[in-house]
Coordinates of C-alpha atoms in Angstrom, one line a residue:
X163 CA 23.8 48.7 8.6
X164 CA 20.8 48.1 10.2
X165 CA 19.6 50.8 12.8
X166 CA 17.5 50.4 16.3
X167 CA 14.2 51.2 17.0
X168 CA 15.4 54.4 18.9
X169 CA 17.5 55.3 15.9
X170 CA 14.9 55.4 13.6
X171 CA 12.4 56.6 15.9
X172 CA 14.9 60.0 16.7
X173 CA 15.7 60.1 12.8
X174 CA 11.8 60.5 11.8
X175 CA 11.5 63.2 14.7
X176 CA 14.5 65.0 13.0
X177 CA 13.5 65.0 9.7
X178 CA 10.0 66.0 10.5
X179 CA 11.1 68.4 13.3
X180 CA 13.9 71.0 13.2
X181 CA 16.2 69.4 16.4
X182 CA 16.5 66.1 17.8
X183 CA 13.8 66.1 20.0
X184 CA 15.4 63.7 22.0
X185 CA 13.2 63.6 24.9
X186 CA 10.2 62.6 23.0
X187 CA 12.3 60.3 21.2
X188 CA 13.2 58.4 24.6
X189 CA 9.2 58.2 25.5
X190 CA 8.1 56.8 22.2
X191 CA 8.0 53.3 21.2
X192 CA 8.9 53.3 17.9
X193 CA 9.0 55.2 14.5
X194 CA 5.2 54.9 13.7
X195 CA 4.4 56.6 17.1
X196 CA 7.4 59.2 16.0
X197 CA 4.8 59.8 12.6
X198 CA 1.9 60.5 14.6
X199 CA 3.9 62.8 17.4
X200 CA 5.5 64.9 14.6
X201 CA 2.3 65.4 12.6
X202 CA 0.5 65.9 14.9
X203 CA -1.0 69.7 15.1
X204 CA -3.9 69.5 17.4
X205 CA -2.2 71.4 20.3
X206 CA -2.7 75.4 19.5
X207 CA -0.4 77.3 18.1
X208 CA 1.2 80.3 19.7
X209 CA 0.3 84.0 19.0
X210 CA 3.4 85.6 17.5
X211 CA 4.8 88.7 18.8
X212 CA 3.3 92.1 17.6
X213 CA 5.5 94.3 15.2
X214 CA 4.4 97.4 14.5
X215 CA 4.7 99.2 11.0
X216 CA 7.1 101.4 10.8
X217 CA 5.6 105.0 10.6
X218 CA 8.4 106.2 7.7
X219 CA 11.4 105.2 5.3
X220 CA 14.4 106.0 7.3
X221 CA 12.9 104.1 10.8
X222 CA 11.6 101.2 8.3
X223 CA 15.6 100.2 8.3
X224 CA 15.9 100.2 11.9
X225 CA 16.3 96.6 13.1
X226 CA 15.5 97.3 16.6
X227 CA 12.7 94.6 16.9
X228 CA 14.3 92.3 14.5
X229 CA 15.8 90.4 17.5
X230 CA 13.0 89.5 19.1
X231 CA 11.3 88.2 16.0
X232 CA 14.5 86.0 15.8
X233 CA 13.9 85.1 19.0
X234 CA 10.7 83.8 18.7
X235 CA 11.3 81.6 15.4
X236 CA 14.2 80.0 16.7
X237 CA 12.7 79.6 20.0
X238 CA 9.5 77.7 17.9
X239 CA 11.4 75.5 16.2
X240 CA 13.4 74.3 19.4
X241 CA 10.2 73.9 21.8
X242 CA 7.5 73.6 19.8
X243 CA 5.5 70.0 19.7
X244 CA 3.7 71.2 16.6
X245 CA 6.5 69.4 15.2
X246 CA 5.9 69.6 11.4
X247 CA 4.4 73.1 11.5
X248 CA 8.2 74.3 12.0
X249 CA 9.6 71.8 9.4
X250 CA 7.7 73.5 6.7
X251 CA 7.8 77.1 8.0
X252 CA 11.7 76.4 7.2
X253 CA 10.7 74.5 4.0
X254 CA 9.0 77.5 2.9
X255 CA 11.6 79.9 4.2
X256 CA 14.4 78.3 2.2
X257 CA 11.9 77.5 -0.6
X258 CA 11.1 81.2 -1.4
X259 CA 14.1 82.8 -0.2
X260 CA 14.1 86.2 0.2
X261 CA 16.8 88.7 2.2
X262 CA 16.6 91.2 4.5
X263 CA 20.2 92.0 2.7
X264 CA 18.1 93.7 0.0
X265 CA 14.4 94.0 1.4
X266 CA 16.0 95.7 4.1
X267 CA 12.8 96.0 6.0
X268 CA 12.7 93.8 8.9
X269 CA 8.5 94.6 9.1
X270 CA 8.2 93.2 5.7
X271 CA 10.6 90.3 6.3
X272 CA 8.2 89.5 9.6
X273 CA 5.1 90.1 7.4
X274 CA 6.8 87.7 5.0
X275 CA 7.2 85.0 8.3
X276 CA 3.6 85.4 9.3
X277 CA 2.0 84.6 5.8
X278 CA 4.2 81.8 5.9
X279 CA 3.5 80.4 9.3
X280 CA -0.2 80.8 8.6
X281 CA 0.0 78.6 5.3
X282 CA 2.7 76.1 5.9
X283 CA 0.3 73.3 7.0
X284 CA -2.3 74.2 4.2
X285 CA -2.7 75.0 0.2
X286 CA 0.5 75.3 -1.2
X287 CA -1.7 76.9 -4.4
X288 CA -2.5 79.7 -1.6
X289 CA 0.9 79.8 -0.5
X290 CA 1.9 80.8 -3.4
X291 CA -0.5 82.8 -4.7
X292 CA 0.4 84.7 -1.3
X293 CA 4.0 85.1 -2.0
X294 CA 3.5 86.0 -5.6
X295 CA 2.3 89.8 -4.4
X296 CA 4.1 89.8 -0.8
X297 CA 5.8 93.4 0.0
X298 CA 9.0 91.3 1.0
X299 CA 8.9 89.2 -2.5
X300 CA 8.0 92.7 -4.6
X301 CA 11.1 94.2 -3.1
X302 CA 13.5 91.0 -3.0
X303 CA 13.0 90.2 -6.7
X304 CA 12.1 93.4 -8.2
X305 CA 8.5 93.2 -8.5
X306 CA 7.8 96.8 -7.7
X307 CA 9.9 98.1 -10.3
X308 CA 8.1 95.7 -13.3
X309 CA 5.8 98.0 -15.1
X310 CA 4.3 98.4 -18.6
X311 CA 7.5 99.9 -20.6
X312 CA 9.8 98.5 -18.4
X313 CA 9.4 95.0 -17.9
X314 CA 11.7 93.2 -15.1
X315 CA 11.7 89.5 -15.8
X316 CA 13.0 89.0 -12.8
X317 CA 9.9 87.4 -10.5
X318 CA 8.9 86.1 -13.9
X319 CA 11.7 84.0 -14.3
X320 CA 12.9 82.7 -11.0
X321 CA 8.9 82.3 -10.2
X322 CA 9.2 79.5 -12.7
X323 CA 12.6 78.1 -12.1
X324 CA 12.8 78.0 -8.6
X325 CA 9.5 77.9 -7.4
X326 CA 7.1 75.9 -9.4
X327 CA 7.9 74.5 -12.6
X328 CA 11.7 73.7 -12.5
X329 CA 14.2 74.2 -15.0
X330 CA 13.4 72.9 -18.6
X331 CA 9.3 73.1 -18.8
X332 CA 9.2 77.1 -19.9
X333 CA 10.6 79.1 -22.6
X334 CA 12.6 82.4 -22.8
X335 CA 8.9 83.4 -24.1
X336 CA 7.4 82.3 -21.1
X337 CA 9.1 84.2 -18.8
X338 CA 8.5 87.1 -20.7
X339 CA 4.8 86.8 -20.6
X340 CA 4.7 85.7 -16.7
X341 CA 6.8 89.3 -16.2
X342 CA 4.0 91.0 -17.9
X343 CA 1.2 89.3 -16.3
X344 CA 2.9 90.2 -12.8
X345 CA 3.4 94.2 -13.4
X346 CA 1.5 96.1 -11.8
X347 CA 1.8 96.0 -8.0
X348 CA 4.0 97.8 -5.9
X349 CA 4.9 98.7 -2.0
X350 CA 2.6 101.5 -0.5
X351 CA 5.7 102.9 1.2
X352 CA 4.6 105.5 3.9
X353 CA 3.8 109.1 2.0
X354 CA 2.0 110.0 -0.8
X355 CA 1.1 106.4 -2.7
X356 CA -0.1 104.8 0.9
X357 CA -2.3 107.8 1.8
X358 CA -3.6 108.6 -2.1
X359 CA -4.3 104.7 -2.4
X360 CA -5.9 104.5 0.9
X361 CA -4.4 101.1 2.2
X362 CA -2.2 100.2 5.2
X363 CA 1.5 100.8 5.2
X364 CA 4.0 98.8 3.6
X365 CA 0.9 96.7 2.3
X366 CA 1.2 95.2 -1.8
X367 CA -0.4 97.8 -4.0
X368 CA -2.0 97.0 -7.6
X369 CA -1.9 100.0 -9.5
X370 CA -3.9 99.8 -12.9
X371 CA -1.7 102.3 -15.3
X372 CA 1.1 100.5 -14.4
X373 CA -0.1 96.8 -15.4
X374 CA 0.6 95.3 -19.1
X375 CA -2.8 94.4 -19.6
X376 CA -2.0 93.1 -23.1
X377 CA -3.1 89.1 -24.5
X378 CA 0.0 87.5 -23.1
X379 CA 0.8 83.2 -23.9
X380 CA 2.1 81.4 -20.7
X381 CA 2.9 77.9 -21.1
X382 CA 0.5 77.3 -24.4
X383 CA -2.2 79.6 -22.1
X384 CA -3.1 82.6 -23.9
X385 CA -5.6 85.5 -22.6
X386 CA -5.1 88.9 -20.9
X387 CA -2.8 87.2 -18.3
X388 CA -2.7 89.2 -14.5
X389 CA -0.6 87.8 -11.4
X390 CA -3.5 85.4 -10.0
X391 CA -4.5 84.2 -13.8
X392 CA -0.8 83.3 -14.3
X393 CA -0.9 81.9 -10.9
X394 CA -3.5 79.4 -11.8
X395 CA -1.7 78.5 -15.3
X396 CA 1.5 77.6 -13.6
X397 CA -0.5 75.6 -11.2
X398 CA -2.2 73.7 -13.8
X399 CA 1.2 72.7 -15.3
X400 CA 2.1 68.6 -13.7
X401 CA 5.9 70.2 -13.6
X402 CA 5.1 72.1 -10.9
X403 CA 3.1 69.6 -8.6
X404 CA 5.9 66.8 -9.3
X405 CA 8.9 69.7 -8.9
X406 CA 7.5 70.5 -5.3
X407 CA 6.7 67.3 -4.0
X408 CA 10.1 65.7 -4.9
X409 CA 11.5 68.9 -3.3
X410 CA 9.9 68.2 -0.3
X411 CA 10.2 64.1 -0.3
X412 CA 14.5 64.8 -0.3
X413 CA 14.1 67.3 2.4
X414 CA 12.3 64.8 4.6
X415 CA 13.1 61.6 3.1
X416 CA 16.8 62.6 2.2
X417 CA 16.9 60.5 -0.7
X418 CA 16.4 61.8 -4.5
X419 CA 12.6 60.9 -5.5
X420 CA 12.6 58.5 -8.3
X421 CA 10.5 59.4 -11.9
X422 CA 7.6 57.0 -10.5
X423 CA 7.5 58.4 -7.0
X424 CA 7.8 62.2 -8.9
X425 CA 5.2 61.0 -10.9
X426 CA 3.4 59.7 -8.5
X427 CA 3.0 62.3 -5.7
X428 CA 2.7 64.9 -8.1
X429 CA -0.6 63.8 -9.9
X430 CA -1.8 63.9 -6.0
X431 CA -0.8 66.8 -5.6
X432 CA -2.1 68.5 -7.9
X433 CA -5.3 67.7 -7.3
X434 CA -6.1 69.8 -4.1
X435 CA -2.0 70.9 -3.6
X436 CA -2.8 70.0 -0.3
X437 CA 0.9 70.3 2.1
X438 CA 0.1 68.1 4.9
X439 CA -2.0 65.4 2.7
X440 CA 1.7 65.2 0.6
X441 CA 3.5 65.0 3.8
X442 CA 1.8 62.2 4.4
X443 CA 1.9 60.6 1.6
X444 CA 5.5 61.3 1.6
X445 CA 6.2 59.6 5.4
X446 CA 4.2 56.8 4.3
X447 CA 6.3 55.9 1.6
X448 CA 8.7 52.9 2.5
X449 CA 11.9 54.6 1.8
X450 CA 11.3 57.2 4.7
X451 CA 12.0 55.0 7.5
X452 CA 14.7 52.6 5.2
X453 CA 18.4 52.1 6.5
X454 CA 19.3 54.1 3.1
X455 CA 17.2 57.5 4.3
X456 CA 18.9 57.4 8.0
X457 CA 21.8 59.4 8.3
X458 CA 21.4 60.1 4.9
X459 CA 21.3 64.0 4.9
X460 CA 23.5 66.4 6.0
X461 CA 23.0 68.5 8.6
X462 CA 22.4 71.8 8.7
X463 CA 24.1 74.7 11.2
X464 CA 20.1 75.5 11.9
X465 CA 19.2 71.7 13.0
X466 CA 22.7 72.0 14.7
X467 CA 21.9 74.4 17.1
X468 CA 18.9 73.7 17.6
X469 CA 19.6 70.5 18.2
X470 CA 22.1 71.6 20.8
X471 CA 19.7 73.8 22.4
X472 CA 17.2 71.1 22.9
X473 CA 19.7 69.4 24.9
X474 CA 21.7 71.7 26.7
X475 CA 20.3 75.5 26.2
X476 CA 18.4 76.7 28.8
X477 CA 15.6 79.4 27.9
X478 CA 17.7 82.5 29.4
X479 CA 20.4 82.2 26.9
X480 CA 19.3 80.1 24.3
X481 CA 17.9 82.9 22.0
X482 CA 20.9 84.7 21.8
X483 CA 24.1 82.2 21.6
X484 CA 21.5 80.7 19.2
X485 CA 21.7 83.7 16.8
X486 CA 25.4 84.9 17.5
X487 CA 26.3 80.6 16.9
X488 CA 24.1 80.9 13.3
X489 CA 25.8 84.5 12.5
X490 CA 29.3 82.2 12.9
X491 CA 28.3 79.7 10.5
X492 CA 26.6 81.5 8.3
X493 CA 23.6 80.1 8.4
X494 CA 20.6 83.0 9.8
X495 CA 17.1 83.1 8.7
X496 CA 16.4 85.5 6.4
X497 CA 20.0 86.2 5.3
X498 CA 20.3 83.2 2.8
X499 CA 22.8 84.0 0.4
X500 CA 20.7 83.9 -2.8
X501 CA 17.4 83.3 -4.1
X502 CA 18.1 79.6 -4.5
X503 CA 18.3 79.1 -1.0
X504 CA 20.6 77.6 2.1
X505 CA 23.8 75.5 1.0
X506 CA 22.8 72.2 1.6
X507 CA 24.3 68.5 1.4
X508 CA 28.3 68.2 1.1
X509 CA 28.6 72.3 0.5
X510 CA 28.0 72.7 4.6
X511 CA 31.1 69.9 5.6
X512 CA 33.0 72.9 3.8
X513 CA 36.0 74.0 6.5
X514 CA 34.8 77.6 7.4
X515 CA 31.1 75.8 8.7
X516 CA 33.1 73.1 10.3
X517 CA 35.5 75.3 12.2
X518 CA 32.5 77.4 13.2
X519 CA 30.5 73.7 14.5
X520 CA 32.2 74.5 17.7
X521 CA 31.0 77.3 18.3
X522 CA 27.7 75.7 18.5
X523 CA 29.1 73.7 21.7
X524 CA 29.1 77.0 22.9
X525 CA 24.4 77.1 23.8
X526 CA 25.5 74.6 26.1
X527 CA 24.9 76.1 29.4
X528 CA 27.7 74.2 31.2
X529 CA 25.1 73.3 34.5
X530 CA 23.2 71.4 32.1
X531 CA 26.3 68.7 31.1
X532 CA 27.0 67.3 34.5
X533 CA 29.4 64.6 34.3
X534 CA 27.5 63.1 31.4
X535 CA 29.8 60.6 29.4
X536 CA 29.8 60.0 25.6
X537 CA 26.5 57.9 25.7
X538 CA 25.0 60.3 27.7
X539 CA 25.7 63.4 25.9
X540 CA 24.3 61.7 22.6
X541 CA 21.1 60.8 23.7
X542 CA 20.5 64.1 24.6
X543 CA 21.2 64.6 21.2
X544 CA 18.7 62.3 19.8
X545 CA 21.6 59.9 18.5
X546 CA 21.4 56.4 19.4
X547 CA 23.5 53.7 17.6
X548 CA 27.4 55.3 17.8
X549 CA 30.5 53.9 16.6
X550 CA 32.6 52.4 19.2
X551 CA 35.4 54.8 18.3
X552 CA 33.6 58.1 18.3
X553 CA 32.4 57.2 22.0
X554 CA 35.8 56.3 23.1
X555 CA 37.6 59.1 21.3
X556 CA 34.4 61.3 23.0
X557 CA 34.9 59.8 26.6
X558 CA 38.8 60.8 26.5
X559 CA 38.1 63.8 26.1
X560 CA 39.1 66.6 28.9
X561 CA 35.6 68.1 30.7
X562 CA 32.1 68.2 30.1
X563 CA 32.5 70.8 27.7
X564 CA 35.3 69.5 25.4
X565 CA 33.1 66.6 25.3
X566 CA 30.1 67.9 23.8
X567 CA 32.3 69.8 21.7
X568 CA 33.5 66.6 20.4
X569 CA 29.7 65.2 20.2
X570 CA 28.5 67.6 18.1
X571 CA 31.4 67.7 15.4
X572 CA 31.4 63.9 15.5
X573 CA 30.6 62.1 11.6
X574 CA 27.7 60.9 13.2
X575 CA 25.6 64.2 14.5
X576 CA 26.9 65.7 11.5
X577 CA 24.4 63.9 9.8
X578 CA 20.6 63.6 10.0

């Protein structure tokens, strides 16, 4: 079918955005203006909230402030017009899962969200050089029990897998000598290895005696491989370049990236690993705006609600039906349910998420619907060109609120 301009100007707000965004969608004329809105990072960004390191062990499990950090993320990606920035903090997010589940540390997991948030926009080679010795990452995937003698592939492997280079470009081999080269660092938990080593709390921690400093061979790259040096070699492999960039081209484009267009925005890449110049390249490419890539992803519980929220949340309870809505579904930041990442695609139409979709009608803070009818209540969710049917079926229902409860379970907000 073919869509309107204020379709495809809300879908490139969605894909690049985390909501719907609908009231920028309604002042824009058209998708190219939608591009420049959603990349556009010129307005500051806001300070975070402060989160102090906890001063032992047992009050590093206590999740008192791990509410307000919530609070704040979600709040970002519903208000903020650094529109992309919050795309690719949650690109990131998903891209290196990591728990609190196991980290069980919500200072490290914040930690975690602040090196993130710094370097979403930037070098994804710094990125992930970052991640590669974060606390939260050391502690997730067993980092800080990999030493000389007792090698834990376990970094090593999913670094390589999931990461960078994707399934099929490394060896059992490989991953053996990327575990080595990674040993070494651990977490200067409060007590006697912080104070002895002299660094901050809860800060990563290389300790000599405890690093495999052997002649290691990575991916045909042999020397006396550390982290950073087998860094750089997975880096300089075209797998990972052209395994990240199609990652992020069916995140925003929706749409599989073909071997030429792999090819082709992994050779560029590669040669700075540059986010935002890839993003670019990415929404420049025909297929973003195409009838095929509208309405072509699922989506997710997060977009959802904050979707929802956009529309109907007002700022005194938004933050905390947002969280309680997610915890239904399934669906919180920093609780995905594996290292691979969020369920994504067909997985979420499953019948537990879509039982718990109307419990999302539920940020709606009922002042805020009026006596809006079918048409009105999707434009506030960024939808534009509705099925005849949906509206109808929509319009019959009984108040405001079954109405939007009906909106935003319909086919065509399930999709993005």
């Amino acid at each position: 079918m073919g869509y309107s301009t204020r379709e495809r100007t809300s879908h490139v707000l969605r894909r690049l955005g985390m909501g719907a965004a609908a009231e920028l969608a309604a002042s824009l004329p058209g998708p190219e203006a939608a591009i420049a809105a959603a990349l556009d990072l010129s307005e500051p960004p806001t300070t975070p909230p402060d989160m102090a390191a906890p001063p032992d062990r047992e009050s590093a499990r206590n999740d008192g402030d791990v509410e307000t950090a919530f609070r704040y993320w979600l709040g970002r990606m519903a208000a903020s017009p650094r529109l992309v920035e919050e795309r690719l903090v949650w690109f990131w997010h998903d891209h290196f899962a990591t728990s609190l589940r196991k980290v069980r540390v919500p200072y490290l997991m914040w930690q975690q969200h602040l090196t993130v948030r710094s370097l979403a926009t930037g070098s994804f080679a710094e990125l992930l050089h970052a991640i590669a010795v974060d606390p939260a990452m050391l502690l997730y995937l067993d980092g800080a029990s990999n030493r000389r003698g007792a090698i834990n592939e376990n970094f090593g492997r999913e670094v390589m897998e999931l990461f960078t280079l994707g399934r099929g470009h490394y060896t059992e081999d490989d991953v053996v000598a990327a575990a080595r080269a990674f040993s070494g660092w651990v977490v200067a938990v409060p007590g006697r290895l912080q104070a002895r080593n002299r660094v901050d709390p809860w800060t990563a921690v290389f300790l000599p005696f405890r690093h495999d400093g052997g002649s290691k061979t990575l991916l045909g790259v042999t020397g006396r491989l550390d982290a950073a040096a087998a860094i750089d070699v997975l880096l300089g492999h075209p797998a990972t370049a052209e395994h990240v960039a199609a990652k992020l081209y069916g995140c925003l484009v929706g749409l599989p990236a073909d071997e030429a267009t792999r090819k082709r925005l992994g050779a560029a890449f590669r040669r700075d690993y540059s986010v935002m110049a890839l993003v670019e390249a990415i929404v420049a490419d025909p297929a973003f705006t195409s009838d095929a890539a509208v309405r072509a992803r699922v989506r997710t519980p997060l977009e959802r609600a904050i979707g929802i929220a956009q529309g109907f949340a007002t700022s005194d309870r938004a933050g905390q039906a947002l969280l309680r809505g997610l915890r239904a579904a399934g669906y919180v930041p920093w609780l995905p349910p594996n290292v691979a990442g969020f369920p994504a695609g067909e997985r979420l139409l499953d019948p537990h998420r879509l039982i718990h979709g109307f419990d999302l009608a539920t940020l709606a803070d009922p002042r805020r619907l009026g006596r809006l009818g079918a048409s009105g209540l999707f434009a506030r969710l960024g939808v534009f060109d509705v099925d005849a049917t949906t509206l109808d079926r929509v319009d019959r229902a009984g108040g405001p609120a079954d109405r939007l409860a009906l909106a935003v379970n319909a086919p065509e907000y399930l999709v993005a």
